mmCIF file of C-alpha atoms in Angstrom:
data_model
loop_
_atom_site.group_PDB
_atom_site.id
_atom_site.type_symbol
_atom_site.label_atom_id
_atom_site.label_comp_id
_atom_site.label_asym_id
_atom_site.label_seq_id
_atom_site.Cartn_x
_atom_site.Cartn_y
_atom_site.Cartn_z
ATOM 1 C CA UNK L 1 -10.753 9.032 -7.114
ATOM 2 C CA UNK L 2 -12.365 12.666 -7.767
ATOM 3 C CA UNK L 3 -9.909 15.480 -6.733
ATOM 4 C CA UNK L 4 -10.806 17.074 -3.176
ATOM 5 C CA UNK L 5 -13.145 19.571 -3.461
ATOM 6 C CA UNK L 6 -12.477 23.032 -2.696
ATOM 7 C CA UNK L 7 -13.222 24.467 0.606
ATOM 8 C CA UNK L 8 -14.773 27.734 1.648
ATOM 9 C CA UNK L 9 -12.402 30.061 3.951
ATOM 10 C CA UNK L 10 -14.472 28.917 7.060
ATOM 11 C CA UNK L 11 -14.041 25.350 6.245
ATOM 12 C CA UNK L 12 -10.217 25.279 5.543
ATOM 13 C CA UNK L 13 -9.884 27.396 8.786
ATOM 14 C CA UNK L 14 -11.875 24.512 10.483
ATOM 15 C CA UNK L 15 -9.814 21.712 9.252
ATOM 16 C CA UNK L 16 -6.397 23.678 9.823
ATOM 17 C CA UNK L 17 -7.529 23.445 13.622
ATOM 18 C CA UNK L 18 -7.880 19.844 13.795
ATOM 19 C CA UNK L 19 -5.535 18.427 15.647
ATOM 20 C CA UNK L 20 -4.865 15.907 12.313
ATOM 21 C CA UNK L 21 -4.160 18.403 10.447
ATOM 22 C CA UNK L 22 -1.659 19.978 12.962
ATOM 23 C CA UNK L 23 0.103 16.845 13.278
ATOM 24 C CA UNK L 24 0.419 16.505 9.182
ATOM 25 C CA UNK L 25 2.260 19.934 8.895
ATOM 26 C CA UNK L 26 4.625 18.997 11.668
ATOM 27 C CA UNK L 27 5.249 15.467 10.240
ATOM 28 C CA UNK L 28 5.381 16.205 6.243
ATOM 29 C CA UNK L 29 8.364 17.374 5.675
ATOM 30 C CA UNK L 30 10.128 14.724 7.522
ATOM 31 C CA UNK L 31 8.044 12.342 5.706
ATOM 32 C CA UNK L 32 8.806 13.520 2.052
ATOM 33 C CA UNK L 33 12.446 13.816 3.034
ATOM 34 C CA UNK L 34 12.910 10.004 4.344
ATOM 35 C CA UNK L 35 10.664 9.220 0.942
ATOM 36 C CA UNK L 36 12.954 11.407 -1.395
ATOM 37 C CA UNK L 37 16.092 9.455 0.517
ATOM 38 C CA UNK L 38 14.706 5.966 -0.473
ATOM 39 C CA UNK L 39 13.741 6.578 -3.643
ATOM 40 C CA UNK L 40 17.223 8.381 -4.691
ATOM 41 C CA UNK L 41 18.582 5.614 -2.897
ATOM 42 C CA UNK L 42 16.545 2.795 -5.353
ATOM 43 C CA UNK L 43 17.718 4.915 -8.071
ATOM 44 C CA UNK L 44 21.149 4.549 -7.520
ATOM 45 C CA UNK L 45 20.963 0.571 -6.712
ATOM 46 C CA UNK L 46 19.153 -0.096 -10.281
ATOM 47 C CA UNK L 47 21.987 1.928 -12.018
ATOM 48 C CA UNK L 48 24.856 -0.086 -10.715
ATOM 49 C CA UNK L 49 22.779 -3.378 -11.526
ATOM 50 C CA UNK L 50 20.860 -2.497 -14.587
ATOM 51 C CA UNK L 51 20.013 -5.994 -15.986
ATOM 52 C CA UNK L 52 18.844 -7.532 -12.899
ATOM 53 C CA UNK L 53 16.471 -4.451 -11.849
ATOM 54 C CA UNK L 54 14.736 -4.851 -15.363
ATOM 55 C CA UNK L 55 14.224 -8.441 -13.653
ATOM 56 C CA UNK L 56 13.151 -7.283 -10.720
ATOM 57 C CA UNK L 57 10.816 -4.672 -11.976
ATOM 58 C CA UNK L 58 8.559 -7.403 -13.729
ATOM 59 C CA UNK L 59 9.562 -10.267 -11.024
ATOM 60 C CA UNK L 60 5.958 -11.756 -9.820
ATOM 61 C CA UNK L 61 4.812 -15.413 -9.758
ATOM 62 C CA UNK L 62 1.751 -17.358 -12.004
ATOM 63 C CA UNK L 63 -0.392 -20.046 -10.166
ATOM 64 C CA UNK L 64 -2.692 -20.426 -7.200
ATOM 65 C CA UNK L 65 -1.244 -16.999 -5.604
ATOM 66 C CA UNK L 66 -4.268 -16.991 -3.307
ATOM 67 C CA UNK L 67 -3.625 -20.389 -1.872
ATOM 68 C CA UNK L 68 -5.037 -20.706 1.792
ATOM 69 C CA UNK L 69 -3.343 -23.041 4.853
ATOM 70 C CA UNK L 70 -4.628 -26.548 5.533
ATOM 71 C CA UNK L 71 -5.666 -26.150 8.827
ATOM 72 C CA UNK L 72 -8.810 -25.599 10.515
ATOM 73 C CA UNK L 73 -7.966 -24.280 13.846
ATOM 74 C CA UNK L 74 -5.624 -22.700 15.446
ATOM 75 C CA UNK L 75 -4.073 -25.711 17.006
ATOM 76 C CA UNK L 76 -3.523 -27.319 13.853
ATOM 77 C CA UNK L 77 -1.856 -23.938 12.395
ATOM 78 C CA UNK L 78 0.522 -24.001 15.147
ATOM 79 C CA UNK L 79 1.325 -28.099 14.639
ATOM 80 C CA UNK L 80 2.208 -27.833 11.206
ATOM 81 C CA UNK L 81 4.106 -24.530 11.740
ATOM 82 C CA UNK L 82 6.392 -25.944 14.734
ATOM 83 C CA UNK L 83 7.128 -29.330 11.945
ATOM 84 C CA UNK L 84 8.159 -27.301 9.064
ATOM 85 C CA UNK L 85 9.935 -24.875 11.055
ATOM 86 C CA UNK L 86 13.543 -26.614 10.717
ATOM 87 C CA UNK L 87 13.182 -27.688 7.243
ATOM 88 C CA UNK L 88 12.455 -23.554 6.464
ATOM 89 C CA UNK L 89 15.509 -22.714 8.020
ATOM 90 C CA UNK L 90 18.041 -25.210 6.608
ATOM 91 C CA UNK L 91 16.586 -23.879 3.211
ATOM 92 C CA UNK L 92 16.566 -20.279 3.765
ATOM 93 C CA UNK L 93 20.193 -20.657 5.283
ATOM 94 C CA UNK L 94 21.142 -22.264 2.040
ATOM 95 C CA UNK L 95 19.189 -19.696 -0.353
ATOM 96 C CA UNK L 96 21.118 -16.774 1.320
ATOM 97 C CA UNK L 97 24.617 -18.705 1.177
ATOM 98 C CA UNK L 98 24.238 -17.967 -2.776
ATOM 99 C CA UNK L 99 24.035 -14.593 -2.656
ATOM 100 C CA UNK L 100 27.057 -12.292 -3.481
ATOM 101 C CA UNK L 101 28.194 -9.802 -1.079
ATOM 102 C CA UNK L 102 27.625 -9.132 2.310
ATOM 103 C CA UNK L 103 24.760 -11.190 3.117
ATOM 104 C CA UNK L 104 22.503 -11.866 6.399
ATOM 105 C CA UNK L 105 19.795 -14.688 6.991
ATOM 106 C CA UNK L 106 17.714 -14.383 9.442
ATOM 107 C CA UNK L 107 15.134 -17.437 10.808
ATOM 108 C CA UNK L 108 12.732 -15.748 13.110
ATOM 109 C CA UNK L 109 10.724 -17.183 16.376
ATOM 110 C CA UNK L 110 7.189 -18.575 15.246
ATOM 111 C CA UNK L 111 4.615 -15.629 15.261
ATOM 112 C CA UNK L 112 3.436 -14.957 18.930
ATOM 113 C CA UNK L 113 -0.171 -16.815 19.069
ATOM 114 C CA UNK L 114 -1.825 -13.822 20.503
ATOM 115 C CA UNK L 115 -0.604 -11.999 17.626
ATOM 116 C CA UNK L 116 -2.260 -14.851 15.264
ATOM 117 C CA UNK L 117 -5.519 -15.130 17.082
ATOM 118 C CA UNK L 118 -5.507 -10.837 16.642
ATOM 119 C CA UNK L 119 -4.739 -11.172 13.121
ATOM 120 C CA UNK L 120 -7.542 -13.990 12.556
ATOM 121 C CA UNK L 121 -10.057 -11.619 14.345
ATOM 122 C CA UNK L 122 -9.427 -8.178 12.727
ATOM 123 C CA UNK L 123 -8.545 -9.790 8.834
ATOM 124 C CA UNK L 124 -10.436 -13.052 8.403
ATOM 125 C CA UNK L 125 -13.223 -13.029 10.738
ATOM 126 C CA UNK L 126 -15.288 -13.507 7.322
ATOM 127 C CA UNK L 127 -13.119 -16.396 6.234
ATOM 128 C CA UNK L 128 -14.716 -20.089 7.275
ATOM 129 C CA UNK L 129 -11.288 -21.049 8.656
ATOM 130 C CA UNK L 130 -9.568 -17.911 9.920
ATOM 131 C CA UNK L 131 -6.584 -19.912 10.491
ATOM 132 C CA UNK L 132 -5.904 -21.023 6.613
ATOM 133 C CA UNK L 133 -5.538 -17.166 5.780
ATOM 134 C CA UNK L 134 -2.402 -16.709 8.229
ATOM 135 C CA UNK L 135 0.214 -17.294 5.938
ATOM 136 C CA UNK L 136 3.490 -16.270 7.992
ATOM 137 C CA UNK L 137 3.668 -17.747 11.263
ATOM 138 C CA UNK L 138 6.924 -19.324 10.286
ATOM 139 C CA UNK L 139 9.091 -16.643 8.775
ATOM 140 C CA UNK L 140 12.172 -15.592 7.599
ATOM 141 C CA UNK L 141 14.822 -12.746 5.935
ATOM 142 C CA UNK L 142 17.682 -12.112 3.418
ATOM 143 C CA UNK L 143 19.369 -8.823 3.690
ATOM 144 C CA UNK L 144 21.721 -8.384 0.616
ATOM 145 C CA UNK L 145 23.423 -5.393 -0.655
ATOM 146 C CA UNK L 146 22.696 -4.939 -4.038
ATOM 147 C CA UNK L 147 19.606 -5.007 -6.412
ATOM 148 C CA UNK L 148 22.316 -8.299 -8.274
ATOM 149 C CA UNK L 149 21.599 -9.852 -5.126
ATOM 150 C CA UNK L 150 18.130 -9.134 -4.368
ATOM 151 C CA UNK L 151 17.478 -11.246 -7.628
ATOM 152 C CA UNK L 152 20.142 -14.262 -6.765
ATOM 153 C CA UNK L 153 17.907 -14.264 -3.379
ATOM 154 C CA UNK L 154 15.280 -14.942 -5.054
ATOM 155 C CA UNK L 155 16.761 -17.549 -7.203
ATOM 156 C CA UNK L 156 17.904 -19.452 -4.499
ATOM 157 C CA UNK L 157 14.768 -19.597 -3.024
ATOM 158 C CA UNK L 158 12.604 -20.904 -6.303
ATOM 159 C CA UNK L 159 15.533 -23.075 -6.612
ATOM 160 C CA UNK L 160 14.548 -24.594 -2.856
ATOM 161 C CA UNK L 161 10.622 -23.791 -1.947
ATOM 162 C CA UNK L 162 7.869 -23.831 -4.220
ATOM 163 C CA UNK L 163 7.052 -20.390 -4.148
ATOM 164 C CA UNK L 164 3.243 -20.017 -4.220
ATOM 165 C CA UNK L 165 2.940 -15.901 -4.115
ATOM 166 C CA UNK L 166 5.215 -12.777 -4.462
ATOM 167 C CA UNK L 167 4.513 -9.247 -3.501
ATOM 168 C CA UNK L 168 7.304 -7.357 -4.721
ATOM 169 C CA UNK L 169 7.388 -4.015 -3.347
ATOM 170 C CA UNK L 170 10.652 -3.042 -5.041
ATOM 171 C CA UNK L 171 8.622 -2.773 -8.551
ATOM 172 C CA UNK L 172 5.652 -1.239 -6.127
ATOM 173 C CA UNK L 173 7.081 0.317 -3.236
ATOM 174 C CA UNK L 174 4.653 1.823 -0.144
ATOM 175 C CA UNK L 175 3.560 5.499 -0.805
ATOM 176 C CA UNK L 176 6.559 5.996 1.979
ATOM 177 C CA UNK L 177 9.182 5.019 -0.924
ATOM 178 C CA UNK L 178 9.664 1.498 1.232
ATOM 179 C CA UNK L 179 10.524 -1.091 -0.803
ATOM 180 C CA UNK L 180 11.000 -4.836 -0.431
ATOM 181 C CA UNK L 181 10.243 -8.563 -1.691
ATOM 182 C CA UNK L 182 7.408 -10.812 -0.180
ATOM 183 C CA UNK L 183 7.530 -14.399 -1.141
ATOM 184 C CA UNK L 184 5.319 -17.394 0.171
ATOM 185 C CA UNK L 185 6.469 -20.478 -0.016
ATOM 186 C CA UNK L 186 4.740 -23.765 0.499
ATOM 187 C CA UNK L 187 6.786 -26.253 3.216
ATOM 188 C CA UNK L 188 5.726 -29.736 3.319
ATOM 189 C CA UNK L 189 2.350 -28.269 2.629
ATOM 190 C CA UNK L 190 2.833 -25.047 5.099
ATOM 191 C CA UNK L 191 2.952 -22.016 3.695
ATOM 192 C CA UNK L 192 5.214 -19.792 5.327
ATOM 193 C CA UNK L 193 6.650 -16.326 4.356
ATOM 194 C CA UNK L 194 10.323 -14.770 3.321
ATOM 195 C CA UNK L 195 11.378 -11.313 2.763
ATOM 196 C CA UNK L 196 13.810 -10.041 0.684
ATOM 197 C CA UNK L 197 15.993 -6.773 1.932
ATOM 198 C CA UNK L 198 18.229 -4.597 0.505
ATOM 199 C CA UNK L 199 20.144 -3.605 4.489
ATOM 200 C CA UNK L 200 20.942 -0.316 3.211
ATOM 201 C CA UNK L 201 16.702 0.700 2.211
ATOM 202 C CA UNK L 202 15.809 -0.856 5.607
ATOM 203 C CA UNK L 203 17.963 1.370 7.747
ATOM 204 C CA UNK L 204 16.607 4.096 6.307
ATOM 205 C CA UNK L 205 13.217 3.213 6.917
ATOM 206 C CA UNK L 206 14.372 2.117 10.323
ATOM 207 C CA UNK L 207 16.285 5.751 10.906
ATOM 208 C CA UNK L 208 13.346 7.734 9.482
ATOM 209 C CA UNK L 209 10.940 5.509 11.374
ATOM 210 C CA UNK L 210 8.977 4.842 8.337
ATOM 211 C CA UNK L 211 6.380 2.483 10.165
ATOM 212 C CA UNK L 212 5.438 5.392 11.909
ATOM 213 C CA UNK L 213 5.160 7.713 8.459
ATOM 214 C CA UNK L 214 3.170 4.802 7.011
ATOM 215 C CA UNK L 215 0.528 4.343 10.000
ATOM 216 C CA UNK L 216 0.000 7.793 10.118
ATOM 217 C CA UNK L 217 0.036 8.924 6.892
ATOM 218 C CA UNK L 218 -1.431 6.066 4.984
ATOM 219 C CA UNK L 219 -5.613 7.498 5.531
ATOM 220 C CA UNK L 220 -3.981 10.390 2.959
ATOM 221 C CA UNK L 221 -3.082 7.545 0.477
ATOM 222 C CA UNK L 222 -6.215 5.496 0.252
ATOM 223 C CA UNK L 223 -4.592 2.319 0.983
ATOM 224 C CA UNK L 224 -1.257 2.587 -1.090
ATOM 225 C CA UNK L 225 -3.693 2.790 -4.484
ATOM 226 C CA UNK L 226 -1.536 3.418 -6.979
ATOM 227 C CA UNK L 227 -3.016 6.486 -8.549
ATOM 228 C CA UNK L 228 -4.017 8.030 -5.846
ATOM 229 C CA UNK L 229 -0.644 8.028 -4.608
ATOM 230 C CA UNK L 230 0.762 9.628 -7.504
ATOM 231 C CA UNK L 231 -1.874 12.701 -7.508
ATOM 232 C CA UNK L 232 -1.403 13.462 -3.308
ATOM 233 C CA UNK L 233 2.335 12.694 -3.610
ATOM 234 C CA UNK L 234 2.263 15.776 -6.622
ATOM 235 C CA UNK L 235 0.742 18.169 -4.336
ATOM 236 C CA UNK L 236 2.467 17.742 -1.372
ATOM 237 C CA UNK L 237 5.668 18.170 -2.954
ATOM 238 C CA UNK L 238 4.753 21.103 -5.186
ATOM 239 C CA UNK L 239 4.062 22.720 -2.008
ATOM 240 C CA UNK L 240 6.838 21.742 -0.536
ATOM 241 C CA UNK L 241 8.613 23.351 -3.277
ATOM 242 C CA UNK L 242 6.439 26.656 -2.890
ATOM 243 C CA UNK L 243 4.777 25.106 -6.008
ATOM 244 C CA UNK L 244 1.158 25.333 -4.421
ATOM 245 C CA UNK L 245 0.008 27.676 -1.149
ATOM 246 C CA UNK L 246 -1.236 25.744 2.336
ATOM 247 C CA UNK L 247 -4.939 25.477 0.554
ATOM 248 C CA UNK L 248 -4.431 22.834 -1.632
ATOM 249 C CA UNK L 249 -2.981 20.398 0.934
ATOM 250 C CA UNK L 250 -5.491 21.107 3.442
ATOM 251 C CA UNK L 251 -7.747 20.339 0.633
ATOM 252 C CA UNK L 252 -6.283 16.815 0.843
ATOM 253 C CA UNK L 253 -6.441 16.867 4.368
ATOM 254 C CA UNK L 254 -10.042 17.917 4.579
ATOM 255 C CA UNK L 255 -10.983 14.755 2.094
ATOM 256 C CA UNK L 256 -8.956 11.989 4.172
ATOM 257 C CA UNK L 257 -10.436 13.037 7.473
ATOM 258 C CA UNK L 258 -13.783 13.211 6.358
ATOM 259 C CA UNK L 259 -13.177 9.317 4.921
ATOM 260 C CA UNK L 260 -11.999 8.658 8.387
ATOM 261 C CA UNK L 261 -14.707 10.243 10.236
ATOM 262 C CA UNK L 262 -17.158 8.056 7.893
ATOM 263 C CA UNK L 263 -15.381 5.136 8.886
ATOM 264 C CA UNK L 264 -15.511 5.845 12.694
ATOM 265 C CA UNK L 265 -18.952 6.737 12.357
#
């Protein structure tokens, strides 16, 4: 992505009156600060556990990752979701019962069919069968306490469910520092979803409301792209270090609204 151009003084005046752009100043800092807490955090988990977070950092899965539901309508979904549902849990129960340390497993309700019928209309309205891209209405959690039991986790559950996709978020965390492990598993031919936790990174996303960082701050990241990431992060915490004046971040600001105004548009 080019760098954001550089504005005249009447345009960087303009943009520092946007209401956006008073909302980023009074929301950065907090942001960077709950980001610089999880990552120091991650830091110190992989040092006490180096061999399994070299595991971890290359952890991913080879196959059909982009494997789709069965079903054709919503009804069917919600069939072969209610079937499965027990068989998920007695596995999931007995995948976290592995792990060392304080451990918590968590089976939660199916996914609210409102929710599902939403998430079929705004994500895979282009998809012939909306309903075979909803991949999580039966869903689960492990919450461990160590990056030694992040990757026993995980064992357990290859060792139970054929495990069709991962998105590990601990090797490639959210541009808000939040990281975690996806996994989809196939269930008697249902393809449900687990996550993997470490409880002490999710209360500080939960105590620095992260989700709220991430929905508002995400436009500035470009959808989590990797590089991009890395070149916004740069500024915004050389000037939060007094490393570069107010211009160059409203320079970022300037480029992220005017994507978002093209999208409204």
């Amino acid at each position: 992505m080019p760098t954001p151009a550089k504005l005249t003084k009447d345009k960087a005046a303009a943009v520092a009156l946007r209401p956006e752009t008073v909302e980023f100043f009074a929301r950065v800092k907090a942001f960077l600060g709950q980001r610089q807490d999880s990552e120091r955090l991650y830091a110190e988990l992989c040092a006490a556990a180096p061999e399994a977070a070299r595991r971890l950092e290359t952890l991913s899965v080879e196959g059909d990752t982009e494997r789709k539901q069965t079903t054709k309508t919503v009804d069917e979904l919600f069939a072969q979701a209610n079937a499965v549902l027990g068989e998920f849990g007695t596995r999931l129960e007995a995948a976290a019962a592995a792990c060392p340390g304080d451990v918590e497993c968590k089976v939660a309700p199916l996914k609210r069919r409102t929710r599902v019928l939403e998430k079929m209309a705004d994500d895979y309205a282009d998809e012939k069968y909306p309903s075979q891209a909803v991949k999580d209405v039966v869903r689960g959690a492990i919450f461990v306490s160590s990056i030694d039991a992040v990757m026993a986790a995980y064992d357990g559950v290859a060792e139970r469910f054929e495990v069709v996709r991962v998105k590990n978020r601990f090797a490639n965390p959210t541009f808000c520092g939040f990281r975690d492990c996806l996994c989809n598993v196939d269930v008697e031919g249902h393809i449900c979803e687990i996550q993997i936790h470490v409880t002490e990174v999710k209360a500080i996303a939960k105590r620095s409301d992260s989700h709220a960082h991430y929905e508002f701050f995400r436009s500035y990241f470009a959808g989590n792209e990797a590089t991009v990431v890395a070149q916004r992060m740069d500024v915004l915490e050389r000037w939060n270090n007094g490393g570069v004046d107010a211009d160059a971040v409203l320079e970022l600001c300037a480029d992220a609204q005017a994507n978002e105004d093209e999208l409204r548009a």
